[in-house]
Coordinates of C-alpha atoms in Angstrom, one line a residue:
M1 CA -6.3 -5.2 -28.8
A2 CA -8.3 -6.0 -25.7
L3 CA -6.8 -7.1 -22.5
E4 CA -7.6 -10.7 -21.8
V5 CA -7.3 -11.4 -18.1
F6 CA -6.2 -14.8 -16.7
S7 CA -9.1 -15.0 -14.2
A8 CA -11.6 -15.0 -17.1
E9 CA -9.9 -18.0 -18.7
Y10 CA -9.8 -19.6 -15.3
R11 CA -13.6 -19.3 -14.9
T12 CA -14.3 -20.5 -18.4
L13 CA -12.2 -23.6 -18.1
K14 CA -13.3 -24.4 -14.6
E15 CA -16.9 -24.8 -15.9
I16 CA -15.7 -27.0 -18.8
V17 CA -13.6 -29.3 -16.6
S18 CA -16.3 -29.6 -13.9
K19 CA -18.5 -31.4 -16.4
G20 CA -15.9 -34.2 -16.6
Q21 CA -16.8 -35.3 -20.2
F22 CA -13.4 -36.5 -21.4
D23 CA -12.4 -39.6 -23.4
E24 CA -9.3 -41.7 -23.8
P25 CA -6.3 -41.4 -23.7
L26 CA -6.6 -38.6 -21.1
K27 CA -9.8 -39.8 -19.4
A28 CA -8.1 -41.3 -16.3
A29 CA -5.8 -38.3 -15.8
M30 CA -8.8 -35.9 -16.1
G31 CA -10.8 -38.1 -13.8
Q32 CA -8.2 -37.2 -11.1
M33 CA -8.4 -33.5 -11.9
G34 CA -12.1 -32.7 -11.6
N35 CA -11.3 -30.2 -8.9
I36 CA -8.1 -28.7 -10.4
F37 CA -9.8 -25.4 -10.8
G38 CA -10.7 -24.8 -7.1
T39 CA -12.6 -22.0 -5.5
D40 CA -9.3 -20.5 -4.2
G41 CA -7.0 -21.6 -7.0
F42 CA -5.4 -24.7 -8.5
D43 CA -5.4 -27.9 -6.5
P44 CA -1.8 -28.9 -5.8
D45 CA -2.8 -32.5 -5.4
C46 CA -3.2 -32.5 -9.2
E47 CA 0.5 -32.2 -9.8
A48 CA 0.9 -35.9 -10.5
P49 CA -1.9 -36.2 -13.0
L50 CA -0.7 -33.1 -14.7
E51 CA 2.7 -34.8 -15.2
Q52 CA 0.9 -37.9 -16.3
M53 CA -1.0 -35.9 -18.9
R54 CA 2.2 -34.4 -20.3
G55 CA 3.7 -37.9 -20.6
L56 CA 0.7 -39.1 -22.5
L57 CA 0.9 -36.1 -24.9
F58 CA 4.6 -36.5 -25.6
V59 CA 3.8 -37.7 -29.1
Q60 CA 0.8 -36.9 -31.4
E61 CA -0.3 -34.2 -29.0
H62 CA -2.9 -32.6 -31.3
D63 CA -4.6 -35.9 -32.1
R64 CA -4.6 -37.1 -28.5
I65 CA -6.1 -33.9 -27.3
L66 CA -8.8 -34.0 -30.0
S67 CA -9.7 -37.6 -29.1
S68 CA -9.9 -36.8 -25.4
A69 CA -12.1 -33.9 -26.2
G70 CA -14.5 -36.1 -28.2
I71 CA -13.4 -35.0 -31.6
D72 CA -12.4 -37.4 -34.4
P73 CA -8.8 -36.3 -35.4
K74 CA -9.6 -37.5 -39.0
A75 CA -12.7 -35.3 -39.2
T76 CA -12.8 -32.6 -41.8
T77 CA -15.9 -30.7 -40.6
A78 CA -15.9 -28.2 -37.8
P79 CA -16.5 -29.8 -34.4
P80 CA -19.1 -28.5 -31.9
L81 CA -18.0 -25.5 -29.7
E82 CA -18.3 -27.5 -26.5
S83 CA -15.8 -30.0 -27.8
V84 CA -13.5 -27.3 -28.8
M85 CA -13.6 -25.8 -25.3
R86 CA -12.8 -29.3 -23.9
A87 CA -9.8 -29.3 -26.1
A88 CA -8.9 -25.8 -24.8
A89 CA -9.1 -27.0 -21.2
L90 CA -6.8 -29.9 -22.0
K91 CA -4.3 -27.7 -23.8
F92 CA -4.3 -25.2 -20.9
L93 CA -3.6 -27.9 -18.3
R94 CA -0.9 -29.4 -20.5
H95 CA 1.0 -26.1 -20.1
L96 CA 0.2 -25.6 -16.4
Y97 CA 3.1 -26.2 -14.0
L98 CA 3.5 -26.3 -10.2
V99 CA 7.1 -24.9 -10.1
H100 CA 7.5 -24.6 -6.3
R101 CA 5.9 -26.3 -3.3
R102 CA 7.1 -25.9 0.3
G103 CA 4.7 -26.0 3.2
S104 CA 1.8 -23.7 2.4
Q105 CA 3.7 -22.0 -0.4
K106 CA 2.6 -23.0 -4.0
V107 CA 3.8 -21.3 -7.1
W108 CA 2.2 -22.0 -10.4
V109 CA 3.2 -21.0 -14.0
A110 CA 0.7 -21.1 -16.9
D111 CA 3.1 -21.2 -19.8
T112 CA 1.2 -21.1 -23.1
P113 CA 2.8 -21.6 -26.5
K114 CA 4.7 -18.6 -27.9
S115 CA 2.7 -18.6 -31.1
Y116 CA -0.7 -18.0 -29.3
R117 CA -2.3 -14.6 -29.3
H118 CA -5.0 -15.6 -26.7
Y119 CA -5.3 -18.0 -23.8
P120 CA -6.3 -21.5 -25.1
S121 CA -10.1 -21.0 -25.1
G122 CA -9.8 -17.8 -27.2
E123 CA -7.0 -19.3 -29.4
L124 CA -9.0 -22.4 -30.3
D125 CA -12.3 -20.5 -30.6
S126 CA -10.6 -18.3 -33.3
V127 CA -9.8 -21.3 -35.5
K128 CA -12.8 -23.6 -34.6
S129 CA -14.2 -23.6 -38.2
S130 CA -11.0 -25.3 -39.5
M131 CA -9.9 -28.7 -38.4
L132 CA -6.5 -28.1 -40.1
N133 CA -5.9 -25.0 -38.1
L134 CA -7.3 -26.5 -34.9
R135 CA -4.9 -29.4 -35.1
A136 CA -2.0 -27.0 -35.8
R137 CA -2.8 -24.9 -32.7
L138 CA -3.1 -28.0 -30.5
G139 CA 0.3 -29.2 -31.8
E140 CA 2.2 -26.1 -30.7
K141 CA 4.7 -26.9 -27.9
D142 CA 7.3 -24.1 -27.8
E143 CA 6.3 -22.3 -24.6
Q144 CA 6.7 -18.6 -23.7
F145 CA 8.9 -19.2 -20.7
G146 CA 10.3 -22.7 -20.8
P147 CA 11.7 -24.8 -17.9
Q148 CA 14.6 -22.6 -16.8
R149 CA 12.5 -19.4 -16.6
R150 CA 9.7 -21.2 -14.8
A151 CA 12.2 -22.4 -12.2
A152 CA 13.5 -18.8 -11.9
L153 CA 10.0 -17.6 -11.1
G154 CA 9.6 -20.1 -8.3
E155 CA 13.0 -19.0 -7.0
A156 CA 12.0 -15.3 -7.2
V157 CA 9.0 -16.0 -4.9
T158 CA 11.1 -17.9 -2.4
T159 CA 13.7 -15.1 -2.3
G160 CA 11.0 -12.4 -2.1
L161 CA 9.4 -14.2 0.8
A162 CA 12.7 -14.4 2.7
W163 CA 13.3 -10.7 2.1
C164 CA 9.8 -9.8 3.4
Q165 CA 10.4 -11.8 6.5
R166 CA 13.6 -9.9 7.1
T167 CA 11.8 -6.7 6.4
N168 CA 9.1 -7.4 9.0
M169 CA 11.8 -7.9 11.6
A170 CA 13.6 -4.7 10.5
L171 CA 10.4 -2.6 10.8
A172 CA 9.8 -3.9 14.3
E173 CA 13.4 -2.9 15.2
A174 CA 12.9 0.5 13.6
A175 CA 9.7 1.1 15.6
A176 CA 11.4 0.1 18.9
N177 CA 14.7 1.9 18.3
P178 CA 14.9 5.2 16.3
A179 CA 18.7 5.0 16.4
S180 CA 18.8 1.5 14.8
K181 CA 20.3 0.6 11.5
A182 CA 16.8 -0.5 10.5
M183 CA 15.5 3.1 11.0
E184 CA 18.4 4.3 8.8
K185 CA 17.0 2.2 6.1
V186 CA 13.5 3.6 6.6
R187 CA 14.9 7.1 6.4
R188 CA 16.9 6.2 3.3
W189 CA 13.9 5.2 1.2
F190 CA 11.1 7.2 2.7
S191 CA 12.2 10.5 4.2
S192 CA 13.6 13.9 3.3
S193 CA 15.0 16.8 5.2
V194 CA 11.4 17.9 6.1
T195 CA 10.2 14.5 7.4
T196 CA 9.4 14.5 11.1
E197 CA 9.6 11.8 13.7
E198 CA 5.8 11.6 13.7
D199 CA 5.8 11.2 9.9
L200 CA 8.3 8.3 10.3
E201 CA 6.2 6.6 13.0
Q202 CA 3.2 6.8 10.7
M203 CA 5.2 5.5 7.7
I204 CA 6.5 2.5 9.7
G205 CA 3.0 1.6 10.7
E206 CA 1.9 1.6 7.1
L207 CA 4.9 -0.4 6.0
Q208 CA 4.3 -3.0 8.8
A209 CA 0.7 -3.5 7.9
G210 CA 1.6 -3.7 4.2
F211 CA 4.5 -6.1 4.4
K212 CA 2.5 -8.5 6.6
K213 CA 0.0 -8.8 3.7
V214 CA 2.8 -9.2 1.1
T215 CA 4.5 -11.8 3.2
A216 CA 1.2 -13.7 3.5
T217 CA 0.7 -13.7 -0.2
L218 CA 4.2 -14.8 -1.1
N219 CA 3.7 -17.7 1.5
S220 CA 0.2 -18.5 0.3
N221 CA -1.4 -21.6 -1.2
Q222 CA -1.6 -19.8 -4.6
M223 CA 0.8 -17.6 -6.5
V224 CA 0.3 -17.6 -10.3
F225 CA 2.6 -16.4 -13.0
T226 CA 1.7 -16.1 -16.6
D227 CA 1.9 -13.6 -19.4
M228 CA -0.9 -12.0 -21.4
P229 CA -0.9 -13.6 -24.9
S230 CA -3.2 -10.9 -26.3
L231 CA -0.4 -8.4 -25.9
R232 CA 2.1 -10.5 -28.0
G233 CA 2.8 -8.8 -31.3
A234 CA 1.7 -5.4 -30.1
T235 CA 3.7 -2.6 -31.8
S236 CA 2.2 0.6 -30.4
G237 CA 0.0 2.1 -27.7
E238 CA -0.7 0.9 -24.2
D239 CA -0.5 -2.8 -25.2
F240 CA 3.1 -2.2 -26.4
K241 CA 4.0 -0.5 -23.2
L242 CA 2.6 -3.4 -21.1
L243 CA 4.3 -6.0 -23.4
N244 CA 7.7 -4.3 -22.8
A245 CA 7.3 -3.9 -19.1
Y246 CA 9.0 -6.2 -16.5
A247 CA 5.6 -7.3 -15.2
F248 CA 2.2 -6.0 -14.2
V249 CA -0.8 -6.9 -12.1
F250 CA -4.3 -5.7 -11.5
G251 CA -4.0 -4.1 -8.1
G252 CA -6.2 -4.2 -5.1
R253 CA -7.1 -7.9 -5.6
W254 CA -9.2 -7.0 -8.7
E255 CA -8.5 -10.6 -9.7
K256 CA -9.2 -13.0 -6.8
L257 CA -6.0 -15.0 -7.2
P258 CA -2.6 -13.3 -6.9
I259 CA -1.7 -13.3 -10.6
V260 CA 1.5 -11.6 -11.9
Y261 CA 1.8 -11.1 -15.6
I262 CA 5.4 -11.5 -16.7
E263 CA 6.3 -9.6 -19.8
N264 CA 9.3 -9.0 -22.1
L265 CA 11.7 -7.0 -19.9
F266 CA 11.6 -9.5 -17.0
F267 CA 13.8 -11.9 -18.8
G268 CA 15.1 -9.5 -21.4
Q269 CA 17.7 -6.9 -21.8
H270 CA 17.5 -4.0 -19.3
R271 CA 19.5 -1.1 -17.9
S272 CA 19.3 -2.1 -14.3
P273 CA 22.6 -2.6 -12.5
L274 CA 21.1 -5.4 -10.4
P275 CA 22.0 -9.1 -11.2
D276 CA 19.1 -11.0 -12.7
R277 CA 18.1 -13.0 -9.6
T278 CA 18.0 -9.9 -7.4
L279 CA 16.0 -8.0 -10.1
W280 CA 13.5 -10.9 -10.5
A281 CA 12.8 -11.1 -6.7
L282 CA 12.6 -7.3 -6.5
T283 CA 10.1 -7.2 -9.3
V284 CA 7.9 -9.9 -7.6
V285 CA 7.8 -7.9 -4.4
H286 CA 7.1 -4.7 -6.3
E287 CA 4.1 -6.3 -8.1
V288 CA 2.7 -8.0 -4.9
T289 CA 2.7 -4.6 -3.2
H290 CA 0.4 -3.4 -6.0
I291 CA -2.0 -6.4 -5.3
D292 CA -2.0 -6.2 -1.5
C293 CA -1.2 -2.6 -0.7
S294 CA -2.5 -0.7 -3.7
T295 CA 0.9 0.9 -4.2
K296 CA 1.4 3.1 -7.2
D297 CA 4.1 3.7 -9.8
H298 CA 5.0 7.3 -9.0
R299 CA 8.6 6.7 -9.8
Y300 CA 11.0 4.0 -11.0
D301 CA 14.5 3.2 -10.0
E302 CA 15.9 4.5 -13.3
S303 CA 14.7 8.0 -12.4
G304 CA 16.1 7.8 -8.8
L305 CA 14.2 7.0 -5.6
K306 CA 15.8 9.5 -3.2
C307 CA 13.2 11.6 -1.5
G308 CA 13.6 15.4 -2.0
P309 CA 12.2 18.3 -4.0
M310 CA 11.5 16.0 -7.0
F311 CA 10.1 13.1 -5.1
D312 CA 8.0 13.7 -2.0
P313 CA 8.1 11.2 0.9
D314 CA 4.3 11.0 0.7
D315 CA 4.7 9.7 -2.8
A316 CA 7.5 7.4 -1.8
V317 CA 5.5 5.7 0.9
E318 CA 3.0 4.6 -1.7
N319 CA 5.5 3.9 -4.4
A320 CA 6.0 0.2 -5.4
D321 CA 9.7 0.5 -6.3
S322 CA 10.4 2.3 -3.0
W323 CA 8.8 -0.6 -1.1
A324 CA 10.7 -3.2 -3.2
Y325 CA 14.1 -1.6 -2.8
F326 CA 13.5 -1.0 0.9
C327 CA 12.6 -4.7 1.2
A328 CA 15.8 -5.8 -0.6
D329 CA 17.8 -3.4 1.5
C330 CA 16.4 -4.8 4.8
A331 CA 17.5 -8.3 3.6
D332 CA 21.0 -7.0 2.8
A333 CA 20.5 -8.0 -0.8
L334 CA 21.9 -4.8 -2.2
T335 CA 25.5 -3.5 -2.5
P336 CA 26.3 0.1 -1.6
S337 CA 26.8 0.9 -5.3
Q338 CA 23.4 -0.7 -6.2
I339 CA 21.7 1.4 -3.5
N340 CA 23.4 4.5 -4.8
A341 CA 22.3 3.7 -8.4
A342 CA 18.7 3.3 -7.3
M343 CA 18.9 6.5 -5.2
I344 CA 20.1 8.8 -8.0
G345 CA 18.9 6.9 -11.1
F346 CA 20.7 5.2 -13.9

């Protein structure tokens, strides 16, 4: 099963929407959303017409999307591909939510129906030869996350941002005062018995530069959460591993927008001793360090993050879980027992 990245869907639907060829009953709403797919992400000024669209689709969703895409809902023959793609754009936007907005911070969730195995353009393309199947796919409403989980994702970004702001202050304190509690936290997560003062100074510099980037991303105009529908139903191999992760990203800004793919373990059953809200924020920080700082997954908390013979400080300073736990520690978001569990593994 191929990985189908969100940014490819974004580009496809941006081109469709830019042509503006939509009919009633969604013509007026779409007329206000011609620039929803911006150069640097979704336009937050389109929040109201998105809600208007959802209201108009409350009943007879499949038929109203078909009509707005220029397809006769009573037709029995396959519609043109361009019309199908217009329907895909409408279906995508119907499931797009601005879940948090404060100042420059905008958090979006693309919450496609659970039954889909592709993003809307691929899903509808796969059934385009059958009006019966096309109507059925357009009528699917049961979303992958739902309102409570969408709200939790917005909260996780807000919490992660607050942690990062505290971390930036702690790193400044550690750099200025080697005897400070902030320096104790740097040592806790990134040093061993062989780490020198020069090593610590270099580590602090790397962490300061990195957390400035992470803070900027979490406070940016665009933060997008989704999952990868093409992974749903995987039973083996790398797809199955990704499906049953907390989350993943394509690091180093491989995708222009900061996009985090939320998978089964994020909201599922896990072994972590952390409460859900703490774990969610920690996961968001973890993933954004991949995006902005090209951190790696040398080691996870369940295996223990204490530096020593089995986990070198050089690996810790580029390890995403070490960065995330350090960030939570700087924000005083962890209890002593939670810190100990992450140190030794669980």
